[in-house]
Tab-separated table of C-alpha atoms in Angstrom:
chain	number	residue	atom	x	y	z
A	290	UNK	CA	70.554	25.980	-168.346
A	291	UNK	CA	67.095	24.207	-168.763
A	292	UNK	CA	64.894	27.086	-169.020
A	293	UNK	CA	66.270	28.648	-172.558
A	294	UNK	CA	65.842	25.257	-173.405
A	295	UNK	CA	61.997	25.077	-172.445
A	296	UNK	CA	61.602	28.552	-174.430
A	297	UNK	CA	61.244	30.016	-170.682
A	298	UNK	CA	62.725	33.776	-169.975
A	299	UNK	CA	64.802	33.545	-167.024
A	300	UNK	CA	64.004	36.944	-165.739
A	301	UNK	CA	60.152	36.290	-166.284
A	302	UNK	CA	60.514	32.636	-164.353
A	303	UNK	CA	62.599	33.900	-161.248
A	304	UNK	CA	60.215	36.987	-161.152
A	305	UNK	CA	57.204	34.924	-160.960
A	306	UNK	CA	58.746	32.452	-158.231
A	307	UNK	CA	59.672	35.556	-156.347
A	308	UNK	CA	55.673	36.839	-156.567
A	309	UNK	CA	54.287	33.142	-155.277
A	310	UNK	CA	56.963	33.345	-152.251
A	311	UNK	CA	56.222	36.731	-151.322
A	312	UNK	CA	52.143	36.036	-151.844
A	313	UNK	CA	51.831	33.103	-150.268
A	314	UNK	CA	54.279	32.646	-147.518
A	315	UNK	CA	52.400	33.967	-144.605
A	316	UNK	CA	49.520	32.075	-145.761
A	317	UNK	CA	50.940	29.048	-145.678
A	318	UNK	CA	52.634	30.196	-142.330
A	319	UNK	CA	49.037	30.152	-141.053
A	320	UNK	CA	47.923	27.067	-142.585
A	321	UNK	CA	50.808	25.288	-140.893
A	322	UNK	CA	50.457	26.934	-137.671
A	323	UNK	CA	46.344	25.884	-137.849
A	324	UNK	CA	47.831	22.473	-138.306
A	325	UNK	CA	49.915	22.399	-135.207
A	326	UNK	CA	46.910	23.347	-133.083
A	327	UNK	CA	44.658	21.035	-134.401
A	328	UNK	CA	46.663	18.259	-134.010
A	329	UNK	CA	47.616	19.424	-130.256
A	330	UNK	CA	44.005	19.006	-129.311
A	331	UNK	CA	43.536	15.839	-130.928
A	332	UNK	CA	46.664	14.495	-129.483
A	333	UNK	CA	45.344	15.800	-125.447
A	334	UNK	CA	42.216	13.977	-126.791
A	335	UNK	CA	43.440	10.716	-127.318
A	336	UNK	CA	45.740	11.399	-124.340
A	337	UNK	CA	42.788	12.064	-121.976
A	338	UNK	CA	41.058	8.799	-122.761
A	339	UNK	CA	43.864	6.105	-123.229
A	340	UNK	CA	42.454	3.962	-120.481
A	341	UNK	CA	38.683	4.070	-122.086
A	342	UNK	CA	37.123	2.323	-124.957
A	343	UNK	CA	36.865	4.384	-128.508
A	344	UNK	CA	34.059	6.111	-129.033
A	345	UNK	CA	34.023	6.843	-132.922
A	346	UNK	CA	30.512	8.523	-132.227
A	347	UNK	CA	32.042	11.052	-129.676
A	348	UNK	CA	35.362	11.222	-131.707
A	349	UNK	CA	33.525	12.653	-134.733
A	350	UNK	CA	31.780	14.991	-132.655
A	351	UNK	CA	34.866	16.243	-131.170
A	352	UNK	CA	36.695	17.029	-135.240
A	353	UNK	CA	33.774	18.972	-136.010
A	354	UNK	CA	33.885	21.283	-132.586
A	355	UNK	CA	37.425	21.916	-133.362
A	356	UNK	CA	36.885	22.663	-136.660
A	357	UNK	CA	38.739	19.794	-138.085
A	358	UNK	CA	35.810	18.144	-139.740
A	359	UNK	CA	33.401	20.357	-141.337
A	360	UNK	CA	29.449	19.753	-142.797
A	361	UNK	CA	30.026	18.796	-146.191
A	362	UNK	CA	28.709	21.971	-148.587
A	363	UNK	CA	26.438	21.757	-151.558
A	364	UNK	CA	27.936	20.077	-154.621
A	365	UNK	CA	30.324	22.421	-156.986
A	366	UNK	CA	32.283	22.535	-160.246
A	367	UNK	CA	35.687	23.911	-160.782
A	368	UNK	CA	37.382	25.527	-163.866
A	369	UNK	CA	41.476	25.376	-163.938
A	370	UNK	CA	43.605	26.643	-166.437
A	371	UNK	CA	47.666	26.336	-167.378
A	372	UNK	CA	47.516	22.744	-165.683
A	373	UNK	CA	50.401	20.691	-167.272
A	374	UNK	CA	48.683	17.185	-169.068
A	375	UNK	CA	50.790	14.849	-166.555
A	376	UNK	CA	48.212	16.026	-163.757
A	377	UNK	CA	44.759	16.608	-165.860
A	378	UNK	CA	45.077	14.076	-168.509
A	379	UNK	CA	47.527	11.083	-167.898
A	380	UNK	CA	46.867	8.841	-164.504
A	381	UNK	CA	50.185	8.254	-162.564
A	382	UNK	CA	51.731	8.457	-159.289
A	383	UNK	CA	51.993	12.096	-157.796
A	384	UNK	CA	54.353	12.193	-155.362
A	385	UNK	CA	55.407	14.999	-153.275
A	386	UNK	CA	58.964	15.009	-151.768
A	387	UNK	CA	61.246	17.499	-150.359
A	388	UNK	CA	63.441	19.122	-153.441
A	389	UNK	CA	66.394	20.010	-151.313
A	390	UNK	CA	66.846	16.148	-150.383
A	391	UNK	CA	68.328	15.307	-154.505
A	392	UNK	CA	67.768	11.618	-153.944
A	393	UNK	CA	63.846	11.434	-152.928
A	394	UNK	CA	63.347	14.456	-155.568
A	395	UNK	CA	65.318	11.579	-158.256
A	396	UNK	CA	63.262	8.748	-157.198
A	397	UNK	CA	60.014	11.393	-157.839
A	398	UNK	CA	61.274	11.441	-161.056
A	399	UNK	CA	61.386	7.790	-161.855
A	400	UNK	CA	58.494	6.953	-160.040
A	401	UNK	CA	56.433	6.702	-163.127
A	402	UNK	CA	58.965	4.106	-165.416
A	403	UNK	CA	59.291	0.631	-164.260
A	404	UNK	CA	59.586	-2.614	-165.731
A	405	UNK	CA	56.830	-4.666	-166.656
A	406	UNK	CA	58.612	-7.616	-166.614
A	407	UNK	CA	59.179	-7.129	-162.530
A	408	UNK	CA	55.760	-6.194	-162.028
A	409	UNK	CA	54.524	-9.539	-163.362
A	410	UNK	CA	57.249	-11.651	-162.161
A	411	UNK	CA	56.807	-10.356	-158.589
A	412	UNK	CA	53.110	-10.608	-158.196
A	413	UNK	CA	50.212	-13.219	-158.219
A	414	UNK	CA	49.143	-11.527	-162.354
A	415	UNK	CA	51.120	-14.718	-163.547
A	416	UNK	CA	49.846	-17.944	-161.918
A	417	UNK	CA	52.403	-20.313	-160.301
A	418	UNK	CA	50.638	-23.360	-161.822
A	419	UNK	CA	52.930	-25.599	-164.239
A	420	UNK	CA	56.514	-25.137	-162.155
A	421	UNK	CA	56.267	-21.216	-162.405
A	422	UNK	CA	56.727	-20.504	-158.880
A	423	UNK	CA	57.925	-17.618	-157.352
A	424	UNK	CA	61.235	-19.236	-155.924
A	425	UNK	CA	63.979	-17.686	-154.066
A	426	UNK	CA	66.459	-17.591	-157.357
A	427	UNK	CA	64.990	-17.027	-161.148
A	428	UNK	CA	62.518	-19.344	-162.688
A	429	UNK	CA	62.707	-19.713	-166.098
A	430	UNK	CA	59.448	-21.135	-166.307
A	431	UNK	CA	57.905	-18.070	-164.541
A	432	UNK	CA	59.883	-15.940	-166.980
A	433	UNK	CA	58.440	-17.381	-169.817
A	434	UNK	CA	54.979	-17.101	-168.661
A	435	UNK	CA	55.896	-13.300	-167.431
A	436	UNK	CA	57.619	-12.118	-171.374
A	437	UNK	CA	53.942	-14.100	-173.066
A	438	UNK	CA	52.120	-11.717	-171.207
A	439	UNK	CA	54.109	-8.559	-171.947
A	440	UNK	CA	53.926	-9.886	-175.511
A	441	UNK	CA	50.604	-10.415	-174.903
A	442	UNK	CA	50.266	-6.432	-173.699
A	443	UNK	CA	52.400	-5.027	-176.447
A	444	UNK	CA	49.928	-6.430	-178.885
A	445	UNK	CA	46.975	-5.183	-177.169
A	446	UNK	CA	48.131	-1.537	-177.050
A	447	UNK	CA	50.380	-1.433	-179.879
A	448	UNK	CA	49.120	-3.756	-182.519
A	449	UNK	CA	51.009	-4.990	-185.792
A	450	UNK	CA	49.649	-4.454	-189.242
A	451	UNK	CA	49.864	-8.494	-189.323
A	452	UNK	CA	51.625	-10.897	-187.212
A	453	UNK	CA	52.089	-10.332	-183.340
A	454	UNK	CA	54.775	-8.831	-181.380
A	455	UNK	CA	55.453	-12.250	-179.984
A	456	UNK	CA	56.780	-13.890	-182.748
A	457	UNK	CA	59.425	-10.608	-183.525
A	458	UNK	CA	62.885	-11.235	-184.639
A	459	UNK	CA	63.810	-8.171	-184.982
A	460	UNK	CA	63.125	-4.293	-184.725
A	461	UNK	CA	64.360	-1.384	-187.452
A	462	UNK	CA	63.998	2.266	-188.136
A	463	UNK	CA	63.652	2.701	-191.789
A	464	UNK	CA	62.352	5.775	-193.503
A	465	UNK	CA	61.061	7.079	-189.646
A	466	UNK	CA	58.823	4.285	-189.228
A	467	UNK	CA	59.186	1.313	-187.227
A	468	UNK	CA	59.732	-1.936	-188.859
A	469	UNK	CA	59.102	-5.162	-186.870
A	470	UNK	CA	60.314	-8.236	-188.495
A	471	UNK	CA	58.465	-11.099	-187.757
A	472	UNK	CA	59.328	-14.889	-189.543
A	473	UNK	CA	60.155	-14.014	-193.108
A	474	UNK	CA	57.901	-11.026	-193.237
A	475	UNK	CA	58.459	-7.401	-191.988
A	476	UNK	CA	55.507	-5.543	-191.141
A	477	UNK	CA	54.731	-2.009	-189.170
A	478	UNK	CA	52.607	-0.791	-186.233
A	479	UNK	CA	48.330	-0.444	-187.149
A	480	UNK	CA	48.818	3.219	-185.897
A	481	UNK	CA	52.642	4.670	-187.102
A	482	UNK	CA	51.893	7.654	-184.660
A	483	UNK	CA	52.490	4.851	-181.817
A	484	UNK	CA	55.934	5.287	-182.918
A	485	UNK	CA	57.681	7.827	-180.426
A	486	UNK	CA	61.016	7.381	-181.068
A	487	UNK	CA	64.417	5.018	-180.683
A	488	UNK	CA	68.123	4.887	-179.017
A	489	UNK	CA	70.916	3.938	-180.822
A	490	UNK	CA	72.033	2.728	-184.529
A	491	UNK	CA	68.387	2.237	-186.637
A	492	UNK	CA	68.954	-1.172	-188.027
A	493	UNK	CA	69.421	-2.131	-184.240
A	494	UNK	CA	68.188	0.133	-181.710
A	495	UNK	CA	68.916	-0.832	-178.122
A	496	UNK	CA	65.539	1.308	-177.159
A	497	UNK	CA	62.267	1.589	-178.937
A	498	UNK	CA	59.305	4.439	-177.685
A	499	UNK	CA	55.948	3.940	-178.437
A	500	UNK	CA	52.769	5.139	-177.218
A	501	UNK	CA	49.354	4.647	-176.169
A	502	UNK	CA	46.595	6.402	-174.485
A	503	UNK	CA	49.169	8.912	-173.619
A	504	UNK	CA	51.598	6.721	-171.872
A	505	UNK	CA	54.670	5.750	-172.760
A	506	UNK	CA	55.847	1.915	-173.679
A	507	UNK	CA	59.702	1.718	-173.693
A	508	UNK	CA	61.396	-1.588	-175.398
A	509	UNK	CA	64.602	-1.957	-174.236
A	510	UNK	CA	66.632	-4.529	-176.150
A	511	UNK	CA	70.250	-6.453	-175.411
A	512	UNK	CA	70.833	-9.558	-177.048
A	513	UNK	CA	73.821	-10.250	-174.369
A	514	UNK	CA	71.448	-9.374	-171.504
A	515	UNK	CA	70.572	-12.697	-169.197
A	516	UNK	CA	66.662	-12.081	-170.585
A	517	UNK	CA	67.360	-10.464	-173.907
A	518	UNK	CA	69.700	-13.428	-175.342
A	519	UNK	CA	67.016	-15.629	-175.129
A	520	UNK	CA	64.426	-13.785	-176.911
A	521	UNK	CA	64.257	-14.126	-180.590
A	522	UNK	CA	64.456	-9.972	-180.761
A	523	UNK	CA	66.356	-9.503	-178.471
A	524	UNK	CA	64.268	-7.943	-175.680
A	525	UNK	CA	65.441	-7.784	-172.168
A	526	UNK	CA	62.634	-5.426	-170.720
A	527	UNK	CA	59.509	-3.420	-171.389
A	528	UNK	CA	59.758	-0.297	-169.215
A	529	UNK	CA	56.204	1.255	-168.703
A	530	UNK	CA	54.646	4.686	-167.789
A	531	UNK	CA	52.138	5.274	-165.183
């Protein structure tokens, strides 16, 4: 079902996978079965010489007669095409799981979203000074300090025309271009092309996509939310990509 959607021939995908299978299983047989042996010897190694002090000196020596370190060669460039952007261009996490097991191959997926707003609440990026301590329930006075900052963030990669992102009351769609109301004034991003794209009814989207140095910056809004009902737009949680 996804590949007509990607503009992908079936026959031309499964064909393909079926070639990198059939070219590269034995290798990788032998690759894995180098492995093993390597670590069998370093495992005896270690084994041999539990009772005597480390010797990183003889250790080294050791990985290089088995071939597991090797001199380091002259310096060299590379040329690779077809690679997609979210592993030459963007910075994020890479992570490798099993595909068969659906729940670490789900949690791959997600890796790169969280929430800002549990990043900075959770870690020593917002000072405890002035009562915001990280306590065992929710401070309200951390909270504060932890949506100024965000604010803070949103205006420092996604700028308003005039006015700051702090001091929004509310957020529109009008015409395709976000609208960010903000006292008695509505004004728009510097750069419209920010402007990815937006969940739900345009006068009051529940989800607002922008962008910036090719991440992703995802406002998520609920004015009955715990966080979003005190906020004066609404906002319950800026979800960011890495």
């Amino acid at each position: 079902m996804l590949l007509p959607c990607l503009g992908i021939d079936s026959d031309r995908f499964w064909s393909g996978f079926e070639s990198i299978i059939n070219n590269f299983t034995s290798r990788n047989n032998e690759l894995l079965s180098i492995r093993d042996d390597l670590q069998s010897q370093i495992d005896t190694w270690h084994r041999e010489r539990k009772d005597e002090a480390f010797d990183a000196s003889a250790y080294k020596q050791f990985l290089k007669e088995i071939g597991y370190l090797l001199e380091e060669g002259a310096d060299f460039a590379v040329e690779t095409a077809n690679v997609d952007e979210e592993i030459f261009m963007q910075a994020g996490p890479q992570l490798v799981v099993p595909v068969k097991n659906a729940r670490f191959a789900l949690n791959a997926s997600n890796a790169r979203w969280g929430s800002l707003y549990d990043a900075l609440y959770g870690t020593d990026v917002i000072s405890e000074d002035d009562g915001a301590e990280r306590t065992g329930g929710y401070n309200p006075a951390r909270g504060e300090k932890v949506i100024a900052f965000a604010k803070a963030f949103l205006d420092d990669a996604c700028p308003l025309q005039s006015g700051s992102h702090s001091g929004a009351t509310s957020y529109s769609i009008k015409e395709g271009e976000l609208c960010i109301s903000v006292g008695d004034e509505v004004t728009r991003l510097i750069d419209s092309a920010q402007f990815r794209g937006y969940q739900g009814n345009p006068a009051s989207p529940f989800t607002v996509l922008l962008a910036n140095n090719k991440l992703h910056v995802e406002i998520q809004i609920d004015r009955h939310s715990d966080v979003g009902k005190n906020d004066a737009s609404g906002v319950k949680d800026i979800v960011m990509e890495a």
